[in-house]
Amino acid sequence: MASSEVARQLQNDNCRPLSLSGHVGFDSLPDQLVNKSVNQGFCFNILCIGETGIGKSTLIDTLFNTSFDDRVSTHFQPNVRLRAQTYELQESNVRLKLTIVNTVGFGDQINKEDSYQPIVDYIDAQFEAYLQEELKIKRSLYNYHDTRIHVCLYFISPTGHSLKTLDLLTMKNLDSKVNIIPVIAKADTISKTELQKFKIKLMSELVSNGVQIYQFPTDDETISKINATMNGHLPFAVVGSMEEMKIGNKMVKARQYPWGIVQVENENHCDFVKLREMLICTNMEDLREQTHARHYELYRRCKLEEMGFRDTGPENKPVSLQETYEAKRHEFFGELQRKEEEMRQMFVQRVKEKEAILKEAERELQAKFEHLKRLHQEERMKLEEKRKLLEDDMIAFNKRKAATELLQAQAFASTPSVSLKKDKDRKNFM
Ligand code: GDP
């Protein structure tokens, strides 16, 4: 910022600029910052996206001049998986905690529709972990292992045709979450003229599909020129190799073919040096900053808004976190009470319904009972009548029987000779 602009800004902030009469020492603040950062060390996380065998591991090894001994992946993964590996590197007195995240199985499935989803989930999960740490009462962000992805190297096949749907879809879904630097892999397999046309085609496809790739920043005077030039070389066409060969009297990284040698660090052969310069030497800090200030900020904002937090109220008045919290609490208790009342009403309704059913059943039972009682009484009355009739019959019969017996007895008593003669006749016969 120019000094006149700084003075104007200070005045706007209601701050009076003063000049010192002697040296006080706060001009050492930048050095203090450097020392502190060096002591603390740095961390940088790279995500490599590209089909299996496209040259991801080789390029990372070549970039950091180390063998990261990444396992070779097969083409038979049922789905895309992310494999993160962290290494501690040191150059001079600067320590770098480097995490390399590889997309295992990317592009190997028949249905590639959701291949980008595990990558989106992984990036979000790292943002979420950071947010959770930030929201803790006891935070330890100073020694927190930040796993947020600072850069995504997107490896494009050197087909010379156009971007695959999978590439477009993946980059489109990631561009608001991560700094994407597209690279044309295995650039030694495409001719120079074809490569130039391919680069132009890729860039126009990215623009027409609205894919935002990372642009090297041009606001810092010291690097704006080089960065602006490098933005014009995107996507970088890279070649990777850890094999060293003697060219002249120098050992260089190269790939040897029956027809010649491709030197990895020769800018006439490929853009490897441009990528290394831009990624590691010039813009590593900007990538880290962009991740925090742009991508993480967006994730954090959306997440907090999702949870109902706002900076301003309905009339654009600023709302404090406390107020939002209170309003949310109030809303929550209101909702709870409404639910409780709803449940109570439902309970009362159910009880009423059950009561009505029980009452109906009771009424039916009572009616049945009354009916049976009536039948029973009728039956009893009929039986009673029958019993009475029988008793009358019996009395009449007994009366008749007694009368008959009396008549017989009288008849017998009035005729004795007849009985004697009968006795005599019986003896003669015997
Ligand atoms: P990854 O599965 O994407 O990690 O791929 P690798 O890094 O394991 O590379 C797969 C194969 O491609 C190996 O045989 C490498 O030697 C080869 N390879 C890597 N980089 C290049 C390159 O720039 N050009 C060419 N022609 N081959 C390469």
Short mmCIF file of C-alpha atoms in Angstrom, two decimals, residues 1-12 15 17:
data_model
loop_
_atom_site.label_atom_id
_atom_site.label_comp_id
_atom_site.label_asym_id
_atom_site.label_seq_id
_atom_site.Cartn_x
_atom_site.Cartn_y
_atom_site.Cartn_z
CA MET A 1 0.00 0.00 0.00
CA ALA A 2 1.38 3.49 -0.85
CA SER A 3 2.20 5.74 2.17
CA SER A 4 -0.38 8.40 1.16
CA GLU A 5 -3.02 5.70 1.01
CA VAL A 6 -1.98 4.43 4.46
CA ALA A 7 -2.29 7.97 5.87
CA ARG A 8 -5.76 8.34 4.35
CA GLN A 9 -6.82 4.99 5.77
CA LEU A 10 -5.58 6.00 9.23
CA GLN A 11 -7.57 9.22 9.08
CA ASN A 12 -10.67 7.29 8.09
CA CYS A 15 -6.30 7.52 13.98
CA PRO A 17 -0.39 9.68 12.29
#
